[in-house]
C-alpha positions as a printed Julia matrix, in Angstrom:
419×3 Matrix{Float64}:
  56.19  124.11  -133.59
  58.21  124.74  -130.38
  57.01  127.52  -128.1
  60.53  128.9   -127.74
  63.23  129.46  -130.37
  65.75  127.79  -128.04
  63.64  124.59  -128.38
  64.33  124.45  -132.13
  65.87  121.2   -133.38
  69.19  122.86  -134.22
  69.48  124.54  -130.79
  67.85  122.26  -128.21
  70.48  119.46  -128.41
  73.18  121.98  -127.54
  71.13  123.3   -124.62
  70.68  119.73  -123.4
  74.36  118.98  -123.9
  75.37  122.02  -121.86
  73.07  120.86  -119.05
  74.59  117.38  -119.13
  78.13  118.77  -119.21
  77.46  121.13  -116.35
  76.3   118.28  -114.13
  79.11  115.96  -115.28
  81.91  118.4   -114.52
  80.42  119.26  -111.14
  80.73  115.57  -110.3
  84.3   115.38  -111.65
  85.3   118.51  -109.7
  84.71  116.53  -106.52
  87.53  114.2   -107.61
  90.33  116.57  -108.8
  92.79  113.67  -109.03
  90.97  112.55  -112.19
  92.28  115.62  -114.04
  95.85  114.67  -113.11
  95.37  111.07  -114.23
  93.85  112.16  -117.54
  94.92  115.69  -118.64
  92.65  115.45  -121.72
  89.61  115.66  -119.47
  90.86  118.99  -118.16
  91.28  120.31  -121.72
  87.76  119.17  -122.58
  86.45  120.96  -119.51
  88.26  124.18  -120.5
  86.7   124.06  -123.99
  83.3   123.31  -122.47
  83.56  126.31  -120.14
  84.42  128.59  -123.08
  81.31  127.44  -124.92
  79.22  127.71  -121.78
  80.31  131.33  -121.34
  78.89  132.09  -124.79
  75.76  129.96  -124.35
  73.74  132.93  -123.1
  73.27  133.9   -126.74
  70.92  130.92  -127.09
  68.37  132.81  -125.0
  68.75  136.12  -126.84
  66.35  135.53  -129.78
  63.48  134.63  -127.43
  64.3   137.57  -125.15
  64.45  139.94  -128.11
  61.05  138.88  -129.45
  59.48  139.07  -126.0
  60.75  142.63  -125.59
  60.36  144.08  -129.07
  58.07  142.07  -131.38
  54.98  143.97  -130.18
  56.81  147.17  -131.2
  57.49  145.89  -134.75
  61.0   144.39  -134.47
  61.66  140.65  -134.57
  64.85  138.64  -134.29
  66.07  137.2   -137.6
  69.0   134.91  -138.39
  71.31  137.56  -139.86
  70.71  140.14  -137.12
  74.01  141.51  -135.8
  74.95  139.81  -132.55
  76.16  143.14  -131.15
  72.77  144.78  -131.85
  70.95  141.74  -130.48
  72.95  141.69  -127.24
  72.84  145.46  -126.66
  69.11  145.74  -127.36
  68.26  142.89  -124.99
  70.57  144.33  -122.33
  68.85  147.73  -122.53
  65.41  146.13  -122.65
  65.99  144.01  -119.55
  67.24  147.13  -117.75
  63.92  148.86  -118.59
  65.7   151.26  -120.95
  63.2   150.57  -123.73
  63.44  154.03  -125.31
  67.23  153.7   -125.57
  66.83  150.23  -127.07
  64.33  151.53  -129.63
  66.72  154.3   -130.65
  69.5   151.73  -131.05
  67.32  149.58  -133.32
  66.12  152.51  -135.41
  69.63  153.92  -135.86
  71.02  150.48  -136.76
  69.24  150.81  -140.11
  71.91  153.07  -141.6
  73.63  153.24  -144.98
  75.94  150.3   -144.24
  73.05  148.1   -143.12
  71.01  148.91  -146.23
  74.08  148.23  -148.39
  74.23  144.74  -146.86
  70.54  144.2   -147.69
  71.13  145.33  -151.29
  74.2   143.09  -151.51
  72.09  140.08  -150.52
  69.32  141.04  -152.92
  71.74  141.15  -155.86
  72.41  137.4   -155.68
  68.88  136.1   -154.94
  66.08  135.18  -157.28
  63.15  137.62  -157.24
  65.06  140.06  -154.99
  67.59  141.0   -157.69
  64.75  142.14  -159.97
  63.99  144.87  -157.45
  67.51  146.11  -156.69
  67.2   149.24  -158.84
  64.03  150.31  -157.03
  65.51  149.45  -153.64
  68.59  151.54  -154.47
  66.33  154.53  -155.12
  64.5   153.84  -151.85
  67.83  153.77  -150.03
  68.44  157.34  -151.24
  64.94  158.39  -150.17
  65.48  156.87  -146.72
  68.89  158.47  -146.15
  67.54  161.85  -147.31
  64.55  161.44  -144.96
  61.87  161.2   -147.66
  59.99  158.7   -145.55
  56.63  159.52  -147.18
  58.13  158.22  -150.42
  60.04  155.11  -149.36
  57.58  153.58  -146.88
  54.64  152.84  -149.24
  56.91  151.42  -151.95
  58.86  149.27  -149.49
  55.57  147.79  -148.28
  54.52  147.14  -151.87
  57.85  145.47  -152.72
  57.68  143.27  -149.61
  54.22  142.13  -150.66
  55.36  141.47  -154.23
  58.43  139.51  -153.12
  56.37  137.25  -150.86
  53.94  136.8   -153.75
  56.68  135.68  -156.16
  58.43  133.42  -153.65
  55.33  131.67  -152.28
  53.45  131.13  -155.56
  51.14  134.13  -155.63
  50.32  134.55  -151.96
  51.32  138.04  -150.83
  52.9   138.97  -147.52
  49.79  140.68  -146.24
  47.11  138.16  -147.25
  45.37  136.14  -144.55
  46.36  132.86  -146.24
  50.08  133.61  -146.21
  52.1   131.23  -144.02
  55.55  132.3   -142.85
  56.25  129.82  -140.07
  59.07  127.39  -140.89
  60.45  124.38  -139.08
  63.63  124.91  -137.05
  63.87  128.63  -137.8
  64.73  131.75  -135.82
  63.34  134.21  -138.37
  60.2   132.22  -139.18
  59.44  131.05  -135.64
  55.85  131.81  -134.62
  57.13  134.68  -132.44
  59.09  136.18  -135.38
  58.1   136.91  -138.97
  54.6   135.35  -138.71
  53.88  137.59  -135.72
  55.33  140.65  -137.48
  53.15  139.98  -140.53
  50.08  139.87  -138.29
  50.66  143.21  -136.61
  51.71  144.93  -139.88
  48.49  143.59  -141.43
  46.24  144.93  -138.66
  42.87  146.27  -139.73
  42.82  150.08  -139.9
  39.2   151.01  -140.57
  39.21  154.56  -139.18
  41.24  157.51  -140.46
  44.03  158.34  -137.99
  46.0   161.6   -137.82
  48.12  160.58  -134.82
  51.71  159.55  -135.51
  52.13  155.79  -135.83
  55.28  153.74  -135.14
  54.23  150.44  -136.78
  54.19  150.15  -140.6
  50.5   149.27  -140.85
  50.15  148.22  -144.46
  46.39  148.68  -144.73
  46.33  152.05  -143.03
  49.23  153.47  -145.05
  48.39  152.15  -148.51
  44.65  152.76  -148.15
  45.12  156.32  -146.91
  43.78  155.81  -143.38
  47.01  156.34  -141.41
  47.99  159.85  -142.45
  50.88  160.52  -140.07
  53.17  157.58  -140.96
  56.19  159.33  -142.5
  58.85  158.96  -139.81
  62.2   157.21  -139.48
  60.92  154.55  -137.07
  58.27  153.29  -139.49
  60.7   153.45  -142.43
  63.43  151.59  -140.55
  60.96  148.83  -139.64
  60.11  148.37  -143.32
  63.82  147.75  -144.06
  63.89  145.45  -141.02
  60.97  143.43  -142.42
  62.73  143.19  -145.8
  65.9   141.85  -144.14
  63.81  139.23  -142.32
  62.07  138.31  -145.58
  65.47  137.58  -147.17
  66.28  135.15  -144.34
  62.83  133.57  -144.68
  63.3   133.04  -148.42
  66.73  131.44  -147.86
  65.43  129.1   -145.17
  62.32  128.26  -147.17
  64.48  127.05  -150.07
  66.37  124.67  -147.75
  63.21  122.85  -146.58
  64.48  121.54  -143.26
  63.01  118.3   -141.94
  62.89  116.88  -138.43
  65.76  114.58  -137.63
  67.72  113.49  -134.62
  71.09  115.16  -135.01
  73.91  113.89  -132.81
  75.05  116.19  -130.0
  78.61  116.36  -131.33
  77.43  117.42  -134.8
  75.3   120.17  -133.27
  78.22  121.26  -131.11
  80.49  121.41  -134.17
  78.03  123.57  -136.15
  77.54  125.88  -133.19
  81.29  126.24  -132.76
  81.7   127.09  -136.47
  78.98  129.74  -136.22
  80.7   131.32  -133.22
  84.01  131.4   -135.09
  82.41  133.16  -138.07
  80.75  135.71  -135.78
  84.06  136.34  -134.02
  85.75  136.93  -137.38
  83.04  139.44  -138.32
  83.41  141.23  -134.99
  87.22  141.4   -135.35
  87.16  142.55  -138.99
  88.46  146.05  -139.68
  88.71  148.09  -142.83
  92.15  148.26  -144.39
  93.94  151.6   -143.96
  93.33  154.19  -146.69
  96.09  154.68  -149.24
  97.05  157.82  -151.16
  96.15  158.56  -154.76
  99.83  158.27  -155.74
 100.02  154.82  -154.15
  97.06  153.51  -156.11
  98.1   155.16  -159.37
 101.3   153.11  -159.3
  99.69  149.76  -158.53
  99.49  146.96  -161.11
  98.79  143.23  -161.04
 102.54  142.87  -160.53
 102.51  144.79  -157.23
  99.18  143.72  -155.73
  98.28  140.52  -153.89
  96.22  138.17  -156.04
  93.71  137.79  -153.21
  92.89  141.52  -153.14
  89.81  143.12  -154.76
  92.09  145.65  -156.47
  94.0   142.85  -158.23
  90.71  141.36  -159.45
  89.55  144.73  -160.78
  92.8   145.5   -162.64
  92.81  141.98  -164.1
  89.22  142.51  -165.26
  89.95  145.92  -166.8
  93.05  144.6   -168.59
  90.98  141.79  -170.13
  88.4   144.38  -171.2
  91.12  146.54  -172.74
  92.47  143.53  -174.67
  88.91  142.53  -175.63
  89.33  139.06  -174.11
  85.62  138.63  -173.47
  85.89  135.06  -172.21
  88.09  136.23  -169.31
  85.52  138.84  -168.27
  82.72  136.31  -167.81
  83.95  134.44  -164.69
  84.78  137.76  -163.01
  81.18  139.03  -163.0
  78.87  138.08  -160.13
  75.7   137.77  -162.2
  77.21  135.11  -164.48
  77.57  132.5   -161.7
  75.67  129.38  -162.72
  75.26  130.48  -166.35
  76.67  128.62  -169.35
  80.09  130.21  -170.04
  79.68  130.5   -173.8
  76.18  131.95  -173.65
  77.14  134.39  -170.9
  80.25  135.48  -172.85
  78.09  136.32  -175.86
  76.07  138.72  -173.71
  79.24  140.15  -172.15
  80.73  140.87  -175.57
  77.52  142.63  -176.62
  77.59  144.81  -173.48
  81.3   145.68  -173.37
  82.4   145.82  -177.01
  80.52  149.08  -177.61
  83.35  150.83  -175.74
  87.07  150.57  -176.43
  88.94  150.84  -173.14
  92.27  152.65  -173.62
  93.66  153.16  -170.12
  92.74  152.93  -166.46
  94.08  153.29  -162.93
  92.76  153.14  -159.37
  92.07  156.43  -157.6
  91.02  155.09  -154.19
  89.68  151.95  -152.54
  87.27  151.67  -149.62
  86.22  148.51  -147.79
  82.47  148.61  -147.06
  81.81  145.31  -145.28
  83.71  142.08  -144.58
  82.67  140.96  -148.07
  82.5   144.12  -150.19
  84.8   146.89  -151.43
  84.17  149.93  -153.63
  87.04  151.09  -155.84
  87.0   154.54  -157.44
  88.59  154.08  -160.86
  89.76  156.38  -163.65
  88.75  155.1   -167.1
  89.82  156.43  -170.5
  87.78  155.0   -173.35
  86.36  155.6   -176.82
  82.64  155.43  -177.44
  81.06  156.14  -180.84
  84.33  157.58  -182.05
  84.66  160.07  -179.18
  87.28  159.97  -176.42
  86.09  160.12  -172.81
  87.61  160.04  -169.31
  85.47  159.23  -166.32
  85.73  158.37  -162.63
  83.58  155.36  -161.8
  82.97  153.72  -158.4
  83.12  149.99  -159.11
  81.73  147.56  -156.5
  83.26  144.15  -155.82
  81.83  141.38  -153.66
  83.68  138.49  -152.08
  81.26  135.63  -152.73
  80.9   131.87  -152.81
  82.07  130.64  -156.22
  79.18  128.18  -156.54
  76.14  130.21  -155.52
  77.23  133.87  -155.33
  76.28  134.29  -151.68
  78.52  136.61  -149.62
  81.53  135.07  -147.86
  83.99  136.62  -145.42
  86.94  137.87  -147.45
  89.75  135.32  -147.8
  87.53  132.36  -146.86
  88.57  129.41  -149.08
  85.21  128.92  -150.85
  85.02  132.51  -152.08
  86.64  134.91  -154.51
  86.19  138.5   -155.66
  83.54  139.31  -158.28
  82.68  142.53  -160.13
  79.12  143.87  -159.8
  78.1   144.87  -163.31
  75.42  147.1   -161.76
  78.16  149.55  -160.77
  79.18  149.88  -164.44
  75.64  150.32  -165.75
  76.05  154.09  -166.21
  78.75  153.36  -168.79
  77.34  150.27  -170.47
  73.64  151.01  -170.78
């Protein structure tokens, strides 16, 4: 395995290409007439310089791990570029305490919501969403003594399920993967080692690393703080990336420079879209009460929800099936049978939107008024219904309005009514 993340197969060709380009254009700059004879060369140089300006991000994962891995934070593929850049900047300026505070505070409600969103569409992880949702509440309400031990247990169980009965904290567990940021030897494998440190003596001093053995075996008694809890969520986020990359099973190959450059450019474009994304402005209750599928854009989450609720009202069970995230990949007829069983117990009479709030670039929560009959009794209820913009083939999150995705309802958000 390469000693540096920047030496990974998917990154090194770009680094080499940038070195070659830098030398080549220095030579061409000595003969400026060439740019006049062939204007395309000048355009290529301009594009190259734009990419070169952003190339410093190739060094960031290694810098991050060098600065923070010993403290219990490692760089993983889905780590926010803004957090990555700011933490490294503070670290290199010897402002380690400020960097630590940034990393701890980055594990907020929105970040945990993103983790839960990913868990909902992944094997093994989705089985634990209900428990993780409870742990989110514990974390936000500062019940660290409660959420830390269970997060450690769930991390161990997830690794066990994914890697064929070898837990996260066992000596035999192997987390290093080829061509990976998350599972580079300086990343998740290193984090596993320090979290699995032997803790043979009882310790009453406050710890800042989630030592699994010390916490679960009752040796580290002063573990219940935000820093330790946030690092448990951090480890879970890294484990999701590891599971995704493990399923791909990358192999060594010689990828052409131009193909690498194209992939890198696409990644930058996606990151720029994420950075530019903003929540839509809030609308009044009166505005939403008057909206229908006639007035809304078909690409909006609100249109998808009203379409779904209308199909439920008309008991068109087959139309509900493709609108639910958990049915992706299932046989339509079989899934529809289950949907009918779940939804036919209630007769939906009327509905309207109360408010809508964008949570992330791929999720929206819509507070909805429902009027329905259940067991012969009439009820009205306000329900917050979650929708994800996801890939239509695999259910993984997509940036809203990307061509491969569409809006899906999360049945979990209706569970209080259905079950």
